Amino acid sequence: MKNIALKLMYVGTRYHGWQVQKNAVTVAETLEKAISAVVCHPVRVTGCGRTDAGVHARVYIANFYTASSIPIARLPLALNTRLPDDIVVEQAAEVPPEFNAIGSCVKKEYTYLIYNSRVRNAFYVDRAYFYPVRLNERVMNRAAALFSGTQDFAAVQSAGTPVRSTVRTVHYCLVKRRGDLLTLRICADGFLYNMVRTSAGTILYAALDKLSPEDIPALLAGGNRSAAGPVLPPGGLYLSRLWYREEVGTDRILGN
Amino acid sequence: MKNIALKLMYVGTRYHGWQVQKNAVTVAETLEKAISAVVCHPVRVTGCGRTDAGVHARVYIANFYTASSIPIARLPLALNTRLPDDIVVEQAAEVPPEFNAIGSCVKKEYTYLIYNSRVRNAFYVDRAYFYPVRLNERVMNRAAALFSGTQDFAAVQSAGTPVRSTVRTVHYCLVKRRGDLLTLRICADGFLYNMVRTSAGTILYAALDKLSPEDIPALLAGGNRSAAGPVLPPGGLYLSRLWYREEVGTDRILGN
């Protein structure tokens, strides 16, 4: 059996997220069907994380096991001809048997886009959150910086699958403006359910003066969800970068 | 009666082009329905040009006449609430009675995008033409430059509505690369049917060594359609900039 890692990208708009579920088309299920057809046996894929309905991935890693003798270099093209246009396999590589797309992942970066202009932009529909009132990116960046560090993020988590601990280490969290586009980038060792979209909503609240950036440490320490901002819509969210343990050799296919 | 000019943008993917036609949803028809609902009488719009099915407009000007007393500043919001997300009215302004979105337009710029990478990009589906073999942008730019000037462009025209003359003045035609994205920009006093997409196909042929950039003047002078390259797909094409006669006062809303 070979363990194969795939580097993908997908536009999440048409999918009910990554994870296979009943009565809804998901990215994992669509990918499993394509892989199964190529390797000629049923396949289950492990993904690097559960993205929600409508969330995109500029980069995504999944792995699966197969005894198929298909040359690995041919896999991307073979899969892409079977996949819809909004899911693309960029690369494939054999990885050590113990590699696991989620378990071996040490850091992830998500990007949240806000299109901040008086009038919405037709080209950003489902790809950025439209906010018509001018937002001060310096205030947002000051708020964002206070999310970094090892902290309890229960206040910016939605109810969902119970987790052992709500403490995570955020390596960086920053906001930049380029014209009408605000980009929030947040990198952590792991994320709680809706953590990025709620952090983005809280940082937005700081720009709207509904809270002060300086309130954020107490807000997080308090662990009270109702003190934080709203969960922003999924269309603005992108999984944008991944880091794996060195020994599993995925740096090559990730280009980090 | 007031003459109102609208500045729009639209993603052309879901539409059978600009121009109203039977049994197909077009941008003009969708816009006319929204305007008619707002001004409370049937309206016919004049657009700055006919874009084909699947072609986009980053900027588009249309005008219509109305006796409605609705404040013009409120028109964009009133229309946007009635329009689908892929058509956006950015601005509205009263213009002189003689203003005509196509007749008063003196120059237009189209942009053609080629996503030139080994693997396609899910985020550029229907928004750029995917070409997997590396293209030399310097050769393309040399070919592009030879399209500029006052020339007969019959060789890069598709059969369609007969026109009085096939001579046009191309003010500039250039190709630039930024990472995997090749951008062709062409500005002219007017365009023949499929002229941009066929010029793009001819410039692509130069990069593929199917013709030499130096062949282009003779190719154009010969007026033989079969000597030119193919018509590239519509999804890569954007109407990107417009210029009007100064006296009609649209520079203000165009931001030129």
Short mmCIF file of C-alpha atoms in Angstrom, two decimals:
data_model
loop_
_atom_site.label_atom_id
_atom_site.label_comp_id
_atom_site.label_asym_id
_atom_site.label_seq_id
_atom_site.Cartn_x
_atom_site.Cartn_y
_atom_site.Cartn_z
CA MET A 1 0.00 0.00 0.00
CA LYS A 2 1.21 3.46 -0.85
CA ASN A 3 0.22 6.56 1.06
CA ILE A 4 -0.46 9.36 -1.44
CA ALA A 5 -0.73 13.04 -0.54
CA LEU A 6 -2.58 15.40 -2.88
CA LYS A 7 -2.24 19.16 -2.99
CA LEU A 8 -5.58 20.69 -4.02
CA MET A 9 -7.36 23.98 -4.34
CA TYR A 10 -11.11 24.49 -4.46
CA VAL A 11 -13.78 27.14 -4.71
CA GLY A 12 -16.14 26.19 -1.89
CA THR A 13 -19.27 27.99 -3.14
CA ARG A 14 -21.03 24.92 -4.54
CA TYR A 15 -20.09 22.54 -1.70
CA HIS A 16 -21.36 21.77 1.77
CA GLY A 17 -17.84 21.95 3.08
CA TRP A 18 -15.03 19.43 3.03
CA GLN A 19 -16.31 16.60 5.18
CA VAL A 20 -18.51 13.81 3.71
CA GLN A 21 -22.08 14.05 4.96
CA LYS A 22 -25.45 12.60 4.03
CA ASN A 23 -27.66 14.34 1.46
CA ALA A 24 -25.15 17.07 0.60
CA VAL A 25 -22.38 17.33 -1.97
CA THR A 26 -19.01 17.85 -0.30
CA VAL A 27 -15.47 18.29 -1.57
CA ALA A 28 -14.23 15.07 0.08
CA GLU A 29 -16.98 12.99 -1.48
CA THR A 30 -16.39 14.51 -4.94
CA LEU A 31 -12.67 13.84 -4.60
CA GLU A 32 -13.18 10.27 -3.33
CA LYS A 33 -15.33 9.43 -6.35
CA ALA A 34 -12.67 10.75 -8.74
CA ILE A 35 -9.82 8.91 -6.97
CA SER A 36 -11.81 5.67 -6.75
CA ALA A 37 -12.45 5.80 -10.51
CA VAL A 38 -8.74 6.31 -11.21
CA VAL A 39 -7.29 3.70 -8.83
CA CYS A 40 -10.15 1.22 -9.45
CA HIS A 41 -11.06 0.60 -5.81
CA PRO A 42 -13.08 2.52 -3.19
CA VAL A 43 -11.01 5.16 -1.39
CA ARG A 44 -11.46 7.20 1.76
CA VAL A 45 -9.51 10.46 1.96
CA THR A 46 -8.22 12.22 5.07
CA GLY A 47 -8.24 16.00 4.77
CA CYS A 48 -6.14 18.59 6.60
CA GLY A 49 -9.23 20.09 8.21
CA ARG A 50 -12.97 20.58 7.94
CA THR A 51 -13.83 23.65 5.96
CA ASP A 52 -17.46 24.77 6.21
CA ALA A 53 -20.00 25.19 3.42
CA GLY A 54 -18.94 28.02 1.10
CA VAL A 55 -15.37 28.26 2.47
CA HIS A 56 -12.54 28.09 -0.09
CA ALA A 57 -9.10 26.53 -0.11
CA ARG A 58 -6.23 28.07 -2.03
CA VAL A 59 -4.26 25.11 -0.78
CA TYR A 60 -5.49 21.90 0.81
CA ILE A 61 -3.74 18.60 1.56
CA ALA A 62 -5.49 15.25 1.58
CA ASN A 63 -4.06 11.72 1.74
CA PHE A 64 -5.30 8.25 0.87
CA TYR A 65 -3.95 4.69 0.70
CA THR A 66 -3.84 2.64 -2.47
CA ALA A 67 -2.23 -0.48 -3.92
CA SER A 68 -2.73 0.88 -7.43
CA SER A 69 0.34 0.95 -9.65
CA ILE A 70 -0.66 4.13 -11.50
CA PRO A 71 2.39 6.40 -11.86
CA ILE A 72 2.00 9.16 -9.27
CA ALA A 73 3.08 11.86 -11.71
CA ARG A 74 -0.01 11.06 -13.80
CA LEU A 75 -2.47 11.36 -10.91
CA PRO A 76 -3.15 15.14 -11.08
CA LEU A 77 -4.16 15.07 -14.75
CA ALA A 78 -6.11 11.80 -14.35
CA LEU A 79 -8.03 13.27 -11.41
CA ASN A 80 -8.56 16.71 -12.92
CA THR A 81 -10.22 15.26 -16.00
CA ARG A 82 -12.75 13.60 -13.63
CA LEU A 83 -13.19 16.50 -11.20
CA PRO A 84 -15.47 19.52 -11.70
CA ASP A 85 -13.68 22.78 -12.59
CA ASP A 86 -13.93 24.18 -9.06
CA ILE A 87 -11.71 21.46 -7.54
CA VAL A 88 -8.16 21.16 -8.89
CA VAL A 89 -5.41 18.70 -7.94
CA GLU A 90 -2.14 20.56 -8.31
CA GLN A 91 0.31 17.87 -7.24
CA ALA A 92 0.57 14.33 -5.93
CA ALA A 93 3.40 12.68 -4.00
CA GLU A 94 4.06 9.46 -2.15
CA VAL A 95 4.50 10.15 1.56
CA PRO A 96 5.59 7.95 4.51
CA PRO A 97 2.93 5.45 5.73
CA GLU A 98 2.47 7.36 8.99
CA PHE A 99 1.68 10.66 7.23
CA ASN A 100 -1.81 11.92 8.03
CA ALA A 101 -3.11 15.11 6.38
CA ILE A 102 -4.58 16.40 9.62
CA GLY A 103 -2.42 14.72 12.27
CA SER A 104 0.91 15.66 10.68
CA CYS A 105 -0.12 19.27 10.09
CA VAL A 106 1.60 21.62 12.54
CA LYS A 107 0.31 25.04 11.45
CA LYS A 108 -2.38 26.47 9.18
CA GLU A 109 -3.03 29.93 7.84
CA TYR A 110 -6.51 31.19 6.98
CA THR A 111 -7.20 34.38 5.04
CA TYR A 112 -10.41 36.38 5.38
CA LEU A 113 -11.23 38.93 2.65
CA ILE A 114 -13.44 41.97 3.16
CA TYR A 115 -14.37 44.04 0.10
CA ASN A 116 -14.66 47.46 1.66
CA SER A 117 -16.07 49.92 -0.84
CA ARG A 118 -19.20 52.05 -1.08
CA VAL A 119 -20.58 49.79 -3.84
CA ARG A 120 -20.25 46.02 -3.99
CA ASN A 121 -18.07 44.35 -6.60
CA ALA A 122 -19.69 41.76 -8.87
CA PHE A 123 -16.40 39.86 -9.18
CA TYR A 124 -16.15 39.29 -5.42
CA VAL A 125 -19.61 37.76 -4.92
CA ASP A 126 -19.13 34.67 -2.67
CA ARG A 127 -15.38 35.42 -2.62
CA ALA A 128 -15.14 38.34 -0.18
CA TYR A 129 -17.43 39.79 2.47
CA PHE A 130 -18.83 43.10 1.28
CA TYR A 131 -18.84 45.91 3.82
CA PRO A 132 -19.89 49.33 2.49
CA VAL A 133 -18.80 51.57 5.39
CA ARG A 134 -15.14 52.55 5.31
CA LEU A 135 -13.15 50.55 7.89
CA ASN A 136 -9.95 51.76 9.51
CA GLU A 137 -7.38 49.05 8.84
CA ARG A 138 -4.98 50.41 11.48
CA VAL A 139 -7.58 49.92 14.22
CA MET A 140 -8.33 46.46 12.81
CA ASN A 141 -4.67 45.52 12.76
CA ARG A 142 -4.25 46.68 16.36
CA ALA A 143 -7.20 44.48 17.34
CA ALA A 144 -5.88 41.58 15.25
CA ALA A 145 -2.46 41.65 16.93
CA LEU A 146 -4.13 40.94 20.29
CA PHE A 147 -5.31 37.54 19.03
CA SER A 148 -1.75 36.27 18.78
CA GLY A 149 -0.15 34.14 21.48
CA THR A 150 -1.21 31.05 23.41
CA GLN A 151 -4.67 31.85 24.70
CA ASP A 152 -8.05 30.30 25.41
CA PHE A 153 -10.20 31.02 22.34
CA ALA A 154 -13.53 29.73 23.74
CA ALA A 155 -15.00 33.24 23.35
CA VAL A 156 -14.62 33.08 19.55
CA GLN A 157 -15.81 29.48 19.14
CA SER A 158 -19.26 28.37 18.00
CA ALA A 159 -21.02 25.43 19.61
CA GLY A 160 -20.12 22.26 17.75
CA THR A 161 -18.13 19.07 18.24
CA PRO A 162 -16.75 19.16 21.82
CA VAL A 163 -12.97 19.62 21.99
CA ARG A 164 -10.59 18.64 24.79
CA SER A 165 -9.06 22.09 25.10
CA THR A 166 -9.97 25.50 23.73
CA VAL A 167 -6.40 26.79 24.11
CA ARG A 168 -4.62 27.44 20.81
CA THR A 169 -1.42 29.20 19.80
CA VAL A 170 -1.93 31.94 17.22
CA HIS A 171 1.43 32.66 15.56
CA TYR A 172 0.27 35.83 13.83
CA CYS A 173 -2.93 37.69 13.09
CA LEU A 174 -2.80 40.79 10.92
CA VAL A 175 -4.88 43.02 8.69
CA LYS A 176 -3.70 44.80 5.55
CA ARG A 177 -5.48 47.00 3.05
CA ARG A 178 -4.80 47.09 -0.67
CA GLY A 179 -7.23 49.48 -2.33
CA ASP A 180 -10.75 48.33 -1.45
CA LEU A 181 -9.65 44.89 -0.28
CA LEU A 182 -8.94 44.18 3.39
CA THR A 183 -7.00 40.97 4.03
CA LEU A 184 -6.95 39.33 7.45
CA ARG A 185 -4.38 36.55 7.81
CA ILE A 186 -4.29 34.33 10.87
CA CYS A 187 -1.90 31.46 11.49
CA ALA A 188 -2.27 28.99 14.36
CA ASP A 189 -1.42 25.46 15.45
CA GLY A 190 -5.14 24.70 15.23
CA PHE A 191 -8.52 26.40 15.03
CA LEU A 192 -11.76 25.96 16.95
CA TYR A 193 -15.12 25.80 15.18
CA ASN A 194 -15.84 29.19 13.52
CA MET A 195 -12.80 30.70 15.25
CA VAL A 196 -11.53 32.60 12.20
CA ARG A 197 -14.91 33.96 11.13
CA THR A 198 -15.75 35.04 14.70
CA SER A 199 -12.31 36.60 15.20
CA ALA A 200 -12.86 38.48 11.92
CA GLY A 201 -16.26 39.64 13.20
CA THR A 202 -14.67 40.80 16.45
CA ILE A 203 -11.93 42.69 14.60
CA LEU A 204 -14.66 44.27 12.43
CA TYR A 205 -16.47 45.36 15.62
CA ALA A 206 -13.28 47.12 16.73
CA ALA A 207 -13.27 49.12 13.48
CA LEU A 208 -16.95 49.99 14.05
CA ASP A 209 -16.13 51.16 17.60
CA LYS A 210 -18.50 48.55 19.05
CA LEU A 211 -15.54 47.47 21.14
CA SER A 212 -12.03 48.77 21.68
CA PRO A 213 -8.97 46.77 20.52
CA GLU A 214 -7.81 47.00 24.12
CA ASP A 215 -10.92 45.06 25.25
CA ILE A 216 -9.83 41.96 23.33
CA PRO A 217 -7.50 40.36 25.91
CA ALA A 218 -10.25 40.55 28.58
CA LEU A 219 -12.85 39.39 26.06
CA LEU A 220 -10.76 36.29 25.29
CA ALA A 221 -9.86 35.70 28.95
CA GLY A 222 -13.56 35.93 29.88
CA GLY A 223 -14.45 33.09 27.50
CA ASN A 224 -17.90 34.55 26.94
CA ARG A 225 -19.09 34.07 23.33
CA SER A 226 -21.68 36.86 23.59
CA ALA A 227 -18.95 39.46 24.20
CA ALA A 228 -17.34 38.74 20.81
CA GLY A 229 -18.40 39.92 17.35
CA PRO A 230 -20.56 38.05 14.82
CA VAL A 231 -19.55 35.06 12.68
CA LEU A 232 -18.78 36.61 9.29
CA PRO A 233 -20.08 34.81 6.14
CA PRO A 234 -18.14 31.83 4.71
CA GLY A 235 -17.51 33.26 1.21
CA GLY A 236 -14.71 35.52 2.49
CA LEU A 237 -12.76 32.67 4.08
CA TYR A 238 -9.84 30.83 2.46
CA LEU A 239 -7.54 28.16 3.82
CA SER A 240 -4.35 29.73 2.47
CA ARG A 241 -1.23 28.03 3.79
CA LEU A 242 -0.18 24.79 5.50
CA TRP A 243 2.91 23.59 7.31
CA TYR A 244 3.76 19.94 7.99
CA ARG A 245 6.32 18.19 10.17
CA GLU A 246 9.58 18.19 8.26
CA GLU A 247 10.12 14.44 8.31
CA VAL A 248 6.99 13.73 6.24
CA GLY A 249 8.47 15.44 3.20
CA THR A 250 5.46 17.48 2.10
CA ASP A 251 7.40 20.75 2.01
CA ARG A 252 8.38 19.78 -1.50
CA ILE A 253 4.80 19.66 -2.74
CA LEU A 254 3.69 22.61 -0.62
CA GLY A 255 6.48 24.84 -1.85
CA ASN A 256 6.98 26.30 1.66
CA MET B 1 -37.24 63.91 -19.91
CA LYS B 2 -33.88 63.32 -18.31
CA ASN B 3 -31.08 61.35 -19.92
CA ILE B 4 -29.44 59.15 -17.26
CA ALA B 5 -26.08 57.42 -17.63
CA LEU B 6 -25.27 54.41 -15.46
CA LYS B 7 -21.82 53.06 -14.72
CA LEU B 8 -22.02 49.28 -14.27
CA MET B 9 -19.90 46.22 -13.88
CA TYR B 10 -20.97 42.65 -14.54
CA VAL B 11 -19.74 39.07 -14.52
CA GLY B 12 -20.88 37.80 -17.91
CA THR B 13 -20.81 34.06 -17.16
CA ARG B 14 -24.57 33.63 -16.68
CA TYR B 15 -25.64 35.92 -19.54
CA HIS B 16 -26.03 35.62 -23.28
CA GLY B 17 -24.17 38.85 -23.71
CA TRP B 18 -25.29 42.43 -23.39
CA GLN B 19 -27.83 42.87 -26.17
CA VAL B 20 -31.50 41.93 -25.67
CA GLN B 21 -32.43 38.81 -27.65
CA LYS B 22 -35.29 36.34 -27.75
CA ASN B 23 -35.22 33.24 -25.51
CA ALA B 24 -32.01 34.14 -23.70
CA VAL B 25 -31.26 36.13 -20.57
CA THR B 26 -29.06 39.13 -21.32
CA VAL B 27 -27.54 41.89 -19.23
CA ALA B 28 -29.52 44.64 -21.02
CA GLU B 29 -32.84 42.87 -20.45
CA THR B 30 -32.05 42.24 -16.76
CA LEU B 31 -31.09 45.89 -16.32
CA GLU B 32 -34.16 47.18 -18.19
CA LYS B 33 -36.45 45.19 -15.90
CA ALA B 34 -34.77 46.64 -12.80
CA ILE B 35 -34.85 50.23 -14.13
CA SER B 36 -38.48 49.92 -15.27
CA ALA B 37 -39.47 48.76 -11.77
CA VAL B 38 -37.70 51.72 -10.18
CA VAL B 39 -38.87 54.50 -12.52
CA CYS B 40 -42.35 52.95 -12.95
CA HIS B 41 -42.42 52.93 -16.75
CA PRO B 42 -40.94 50.68 -19.46
CA VAL B 43 -37.37 51.62 -20.32
CA ARG B 44 -35.00 50.80 -23.17
CA VAL B 45 -31.28 51.12 -22.43
CA THR B 46 -28.50 51.95 -24.87
CA GLY B 47 -25.22 50.24 -24.02
CA CYS B 48 -21.66 51.23 -24.92
CA GLY B 49 -21.19 48.05 -26.94
CA ARG B 50 -22.33 44.49 -27.47
CA THR B 51 -20.41 42.10 -25.31
CA ASP B 52 -20.80 38.42 -26.23
CA ALA B 53 -22.10 35.58 -24.06
CA GLY B 54 -19.69 34.95 -21.18
CA VAL B 55 -17.73 38.21 -21.64
CA HIS B 56 -17.34 40.42 -18.55
CA ALA B 57 -17.35 44.16 -17.97
CA ARG B 58 -15.27 45.75 -15.24
CA VAL B 59 -16.83 48.98 -16.44
CA TYR B 60 -19.81 49.52 -18.72
CA ILE B 61 -21.85 52.62 -19.52
CA ALA B 62 -25.53 52.54 -20.45
CA ASN B 63 -28.05 55.37 -20.80
CA PHE B 64 -31.83 55.67 -20.76
CA TYR B 65 -34.49 58.41 -20.79
CA THR B 66 -36.99 58.93 -18.02
CA ALA B 67 -39.45 61.54 -16.72
CA SER B 68 -39.23 59.99 -13.26
CA SER B 69 -38.46 62.38 -10.42
CA ILE B 70 -36.47 59.82 -8.41
CA PRO B 71 -33.31 61.49 -7.01
CA ILE B 72 -30.44 60.30 -9.19
CA ALA B 73 -28.18 59.73 -6.18
CA ARG B 74 -30.60 57.03 -5.00
CA LEU B 75 -30.66 55.13 -8.30
CA PRO B 76 -27.62 52.85 -7.72
CA LEU B 77 -28.94 51.45 -4.44
CA ALA B 78 -32.53 51.20 -5.75
CA LEU B 79 -31.29 49.27 -8.79
CA ASN B 80 -28.81 47.08 -6.95
CA THR B 81 -31.49 45.80 -4.59
CA ARG B 82 -33.40 44.61 -7.69
CA LEU B 83 -30.45 43.31 -9.70
CA PRO B 84 -28.80 39.90 -9.30
CA ASP B 85 -25.40 39.94 -7.55
CA ASP B 86 -23.43 39.61 -10.79
CA ILE B 87 -24.59 42.98 -12.15
CA VAL B 88 -23.76 46.08 -10.10
CA VAL B 89 -24.63 49.73 -10.75
CA GLU B 90 -21.75 51.78 -9.37
CA GLN B 91 -22.93 55.29 -10.24
CA ALA B 92 -25.67 57.24 -11.97
CA ALA B 93 -25.54 60.75 -13.42
CA GLU B 94 -27.72 63.02 -15.52
CA VAL B 95 -26.07 63.64 -18.90
CA PRO B 96 -26.89 66.00 -21.79
CA PRO B 97 -29.90 64.90 -23.95
CA GLU B 98 -27.64 64.13 -26.91
CA PHE B 99 -25.43 61.73 -24.91
CA ASN B 100 -25.52 58.20 -26.30
CA ALA B 101 -23.59 55.42 -24.53
CA ILE B 102 -22.28 54.00 -27.80
CA GLY B 103 -22.31 57.04 -30.10
CA SER B 104 -20.51 59.36 -27.67
CA CYS B 105 -17.86 56.79 -26.80
CA VAL B 106 -14.53 57.62 -28.41
CA LYS B 107 -12.25 54.82 -27.14
CA LYS B 108 -12.59 51.49 -25.39
CA GLU B 109 -10.09 49.20 -23.74
CA TYR B 110 -10.55 45.45 -23.52
CA THR B 111 -8.44 43.15 -21.35
CA TYR B 112 -7.87 39.49 -22.13
CA LEU B 113 -6.56 37.25 -19.31
CA ILE B 114 -4.63 34.03 -19.86
CA TYR B 115 -3.87 31.87 -16.83
CA ASN B 116 -0.60 30.33 -17.90
CA SER B 117 0.45 27.65 -15.47
CA ARG B 118 1.01 23.91 -15.64
CA VAL B 119 -2.17 23.27 -13.64
CA ARG B 120 -5.43 25.20 -13.97
CA ASN B 121 -6.62 27.48 -11.18
CA ALA B 122 -10.10 26.83 -9.74
CA PHE B 123 -10.53 30.54 -8.95
CA TYR B 124 -10.08 31.56 -12.60
CA VAL B 125 -12.69 29.24 -14.11
CA ASP B 126 -14.72 31.33 -16.62
CA ARG B 127 -12.54 34.34 -15.70
CA ALA B 128 -9.30 33.63 -17.56
CA TYR B 129 -8.32 31.35 -20.43
CA PHE B 130 -6.21 28.48 -19.11
CA TYR B 131 -3.15 27.63 -21.17
CA PRO B 132 -0.83 25.02 -19.62
CA VAL B 133 2.26 25.41 -21.84
CA ARG B 134 4.57 28.22 -20.77
CA LEU B 135 4.18 31.22 -23.10
CA ASN B 136 6.90 33.77 -23.74
CA GLU B 137 5.39 37.15 -22.90
CA ARG B 138 8.15 39.05 -24.70
CA VAL B 139 7.29 37.37 -28.01
CA MET B 140 3.62 38.01 -27.33
CA ASN B 141 4.23 41.65 -26.57
CA ARG B 142 6.24 42.03 -29.78
CA ALA B 143 3.33 40.52 -31.72
CA ALA B 144 0.82 42.66 -29.82
CA ALA B 145 2.62 45.91 -30.65
CA LEU B 146 2.11 45.23 -34.35
CA PHE B 147 -1.67 45.47 -33.92
CA SER B 148 -1.43 49.15 -33.03
CA GLY B 149 -2.06 51.89 -35.56
CA THR B 150 -4.79 52.60 -38.14
CA GLN B 151 -5.16 49.36 -40.06
CA ASP B 152 -7.70 47.14 -41.75
CA PHE B 153 -8.63 44.48 -39.18
CA ALA B 154 -10.79 42.30 -41.47
CA ALA B 155 -8.36 39.39 -40.92
CA VAL B 156 -9.23 39.24 -37.20
CA GLN B 157 -12.98 39.71 -37.61
CA SER B 158 -15.61 36.97 -37.47
CA ALA B 159 -18.55 36.93 -39.86
CA GLY B 160 -21.43 38.86 -38.30
CA THR B 161 -23.36 42.08 -38.80
CA PRO B 162 -21.89 43.78 -41.91
CA VAL B 163 -19.93 46.95 -41.14
CA ARG B 164 -19.21 49.91 -43.43
CA SER B 165 -15.47 49.79 -42.87
CA THR B 166 -13.12 47.29 -41.27
CA VAL B 167 -10.47 49.94 -40.62
CA ARG B 168 -9.94 50.77 -36.95
CA THR B 169 -7.34 52.69 -34.97
CA VAL B 170 -5.70 50.67 -32.21
CA HIS B 171 -4.11 53.08 -29.73
CA TYR B 172 -2.14 50.41 -27.87
CA CYS B 173 -1.94 46.67 -27.64
CA LEU B 174 0.35 45.12 -25.06
CA VAL B 175 0.99 41.96 -23.07
CA LYS B 176 2.32 41.78 -19.52
CA ARG B 177 2.98 38.88 -17.19
CA ARG B 178 2.48 38.91 -13.43
CA GLY B 179 3.25 35.47 -12.07
CA ASP B 180 1.04 32.97 -13.88
CA LEU B 181 -1.31 35.61 -15.26
CA LEU B 182 -0.82 37.10 -18.73
CA THR B 183 -2.75 40.30 -19.37
CA LEU B 184 -3.39 41.57 -22.89
CA ARG B 185 -4.75 45.11 -23.05
CA ILE B 186 -5.98 46.60 -26.30
CA CYS B 187 -7.43 50.07 -26.75
CA ALA B 188 -9.11 51.23 -29.96
CA ASP B 189 -11.65 53.69 -31.33
CA GLY B 190 -13.87 50.69 -32.08
CA PHE B 191 -13.74 46.92 -32.42
CA LEU B 192 -14.98 44.52 -35.09
CA TYR B 193 -16.89 41.36 -34.16
CA ASN B 194 -14.55 39.00 -32.23
CA MET B 195 -11.59 41.27 -32.99
CA VAL B 196 -10.10 41.12 -29.48
CA ARG B 197 -10.50 37.39 -29.03
CA THR B 198 -9.06 36.68 -32.51
CA SER B 199 -6.19 39.12 -31.97
CA ALA B 200 -5.49 37.34 -28.66
CA GLY B 201 -5.52 34.00 -30.50
CA THR B 202 -3.12 35.36 -33.11
CA ILE B 203 -0.77 36.70 -30.42
CA LEU B 204 -0.95 33.28 -28.73
CA TYR B 205 0.03 31.67 -32.07
CA ALA B 206 3.11 33.88 -32.13
CA ALA B 207 4.14 32.54 -28.71
CA LEU B 208 3.59 29.00 -29.99
CA ASP B 209 5.77 29.72 -33.02
CA LYS B 210 2.85 28.96 -35.35
CA LEU B 211 3.55 32.36 -36.84
CA SER B 212 6.22 35.00 -36.35
CA PRO B 213 5.40 38.40 -34.83
CA GLU B 214 6.90 39.85 -38.00
CA ASP B 215 4.20 38.12 -40.07
CA ILE B 216 1.45 40.15 -38.45
CA PRO B 217 1.54 43.30 -40.63
CA ALA B 218 1.24 41.17 -43.79
CA LEU B 219 -1.42 38.99 -42.13
CA LEU B 220 -3.51 42.09 -41.36
CA ALA B 221 -2.85 43.68 -44.76
CA GLY B 222 -3.90 40.45 -46.50
CA GLY B 223 -7.31 40.55 -44.81
CA ASN B 224 -7.51 36.76 -44.84
CA ARG B 225 -9.25 35.39 -41.74
CA SER B 226 -7.75 31.92 -42.15
CA ALA B 227 -4.21 33.30 -41.73
CA ALA B 228 -4.99 34.53 -38.20
CA GLY B 229 -5.17 32.58 -34.95
CA PRO B 230 -8.27 31.12 -33.28
CA VAL B 231 -11.01 33.01 -31.44
CA LEU B 232 -10.11 32.52 -27.76
CA PRO B 233 -12.96 31.70 -25.30
CA PRO B 234 -15.15 34.52 -23.91
CA GLY B 235 -14.45 33.95 -20.18
CA GLY B 236 -11.02 35.63 -20.44
CA LEU B 237 -12.41 38.84 -21.95
CA TYR B 238 -13.23 41.99 -19.98
CA LEU B 239 -14.37 45.40 -21.15
CA SER B 240 -12.02 47.34 -18.90
CA ARG B 241 -11.98 51.06 -19.68
CA LEU B 242 -14.04 53.64 -21.59
CA TRP B 243 -13.47 57.17 -22.80
CA TYR B 244 -16.19 59.64 -23.80
CA ARG B 245 -16.20 62.98 -25.56
CA GLU B 246 -15.34 65.60 -22.98
CA GLU B 247 -18.44 67.72 -23.49
CA VAL B 248 -20.81 64.96 -22.33
CA GLY B 249 -19.42 65.12 -18.80
CA THR B 250 -19.05 61.39 -18.12
CA ASP B 251 -15.40 61.68 -17.10
CA ARG B 252 -16.69 62.47 -13.66
CA ILE B 253 -18.50 59.16 -13.28
CA LEU B 254 -15.84 57.19 -15.13
CA GLY B 255 -13.05 58.51 -12.99
CA ASN B 256 -10.72 58.79 -16.03
#
